[in-house]
Amino acid sequence: MMNYIALLRGINVGGKNIIKMAQLKEIFEDIGFQNVKTYIQSGNVLFSSDKSESVLINIIEEKIHTDVGFKVSVILRSEEELNNLIKNCPFSEKEILEAQGNTSSEVLYVAFLKQKPLAENIDKFSVYEIGEDKYKIIGRDVYLLFHDSIRNSKLGNNLGKLDNTLTTRNWKTINKISDLVNR
């Protein structure tokens, strides 16, 4: 049995595509997953299963669509992948502190991709590494360091150039999910 983290794209607190975390937890338990926990309203679900990632994604996406009536993209990472992601952060403490000095906003994010990005799409995206904002791609994860807000960043606003299903979480959320999964 492996521990997984499901990161749902497009789940909102208000507006459209609302799924309450209690309902989301129930959906995962109905599928038969073990140790189901949710974290904050943006769609983070921890669970255990003995199935493979590709099988899990299909099952989860279909069940959510059936139960709530709209499609949600699901990106999975194993507990080991999440721990490695944190351990392998390519930005130094100094770089992160320098970025934080300019803003009260979160500065370190990870965009979780469904697949490893193609080289030509990385080339299209890389032209937006302008000014002090930086990125580093490791496998299916894009580490992003902003010196202002992600909302004001050409880099952050052009993640779609990677032509990949993705969802983004800030470093604080990633570490909290890690704490929950490693308990």
Short mmCIF file of N, CA and C in Angstrom, two decimals, residues 19-34 36-38 45-46 63-64 67-68:
data_model
loop_
_atom_site.label_atom_id
_atom_site.label_comp_id
_atom_site.label_asym_id
_atom_site.label_seq_id
_atom_site.Cartn_x
_atom_site.Cartn_y
_atom_site.Cartn_z
N ILE A 19 -16.27 22.10 -4.45
CA ILE A 19 -16.43 20.80 -3.80
C ILE A 19 -15.99 20.99 -2.36
N LYS A 20 -16.87 20.76 -1.45
CA LYS A 20 -16.51 20.84 -0.02
C LYS A 20 -15.54 19.69 0.28
N MET A 21 -14.61 19.95 1.18
CA MET A 21 -13.61 18.94 1.50
C MET A 21 -14.23 17.70 2.14
N ALA A 22 -15.32 17.87 2.90
CA ALA A 22 -16.00 16.71 3.48
C ALA A 22 -16.55 15.82 2.37
N GLN A 23 -17.10 16.42 1.32
CA GLN A 23 -17.62 15.64 0.19
C GLN A 23 -16.48 14.97 -0.56
N LEU A 24 -15.38 15.69 -0.73
CA LEU A 24 -14.23 15.13 -1.43
C LEU A 24 -13.67 13.92 -0.66
N LYS A 25 -13.58 14.05 0.64
CA LYS A 25 -13.12 12.95 1.49
C LYS A 25 -14.03 11.74 1.31
N GLU A 26 -15.33 12.00 1.31
CA GLU A 26 -16.32 10.92 1.14
C GLU A 26 -16.16 10.24 -0.22
N ILE A 27 -15.92 11.01 -1.27
CA ILE A 27 -15.72 10.44 -2.61
C ILE A 27 -14.52 9.49 -2.60
N PHE A 28 -13.43 9.90 -2.00
CA PHE A 28 -12.23 9.06 -1.94
C PHE A 28 -12.47 7.80 -1.10
N GLU A 29 -13.22 7.95 -0.02
CA GLU A 29 -13.54 6.78 0.81
C GLU A 29 -14.48 5.83 0.08
N ASP A 30 -15.43 6.38 -0.69
CA ASP A 30 -16.35 5.55 -1.48
C ASP A 30 -15.60 4.72 -2.52
N ILE A 31 -14.51 5.26 -3.05
CA ILE A 31 -13.70 4.52 -4.02
C ILE A 31 -13.03 3.33 -3.33
N GLY A 32 -12.81 3.45 -2.02
CA GLY A 32 -12.18 2.36 -1.27
C GLY A 32 -10.78 2.68 -0.80
N PHE A 33 -10.37 3.94 -0.91
CA PHE A 33 -9.04 4.32 -0.46
C PHE A 33 -9.00 4.34 1.06
N GLN A 34 -7.81 4.15 1.60
CA GLN A 34 -7.59 4.12 3.04
C GLN A 34 -6.93 5.43 3.49
N VAL A 36 -7.79 8.45 4.31
CA VAL A 36 -8.13 9.64 3.54
C VAL A 36 -8.16 10.87 4.45
N LYS A 37 -7.41 11.91 4.03
CA LYS A 37 -7.40 13.21 4.72
C LYS A 37 -7.40 14.29 3.66
N THR A 38 -8.05 15.40 3.97
CA THR A 38 -7.99 16.55 3.07
C THR A 38 -7.28 17.69 3.77
N VAL A 45 -5.75 15.99 -1.31
CA VAL A 45 -6.26 14.79 -0.65
C VAL A 45 -5.12 13.80 -0.47
N LEU A 46 -4.95 13.34 0.76
CA LEU A 46 -3.97 12.32 1.07
C LEU A 46 -4.72 11.01 1.22
N LYS A 63 -14.94 9.34 -10.88
CA LYS A 63 -15.81 9.36 -9.70
C LYS A 63 -16.20 10.80 -9.34
N ILE A 64 -15.26 11.72 -9.40
CA ILE A 64 -15.57 13.12 -9.10
C ILE A 64 -16.57 13.64 -10.12
N ASP A 67 -20.01 12.20 -9.38
CA ASP A 67 -20.61 12.66 -8.13
C ASP A 67 -20.92 14.15 -8.08
N VAL A 68 -20.10 15.00 -8.73
CA VAL A 68 -20.32 16.45 -8.62
C VAL A 68 -20.76 17.10 -9.92
#
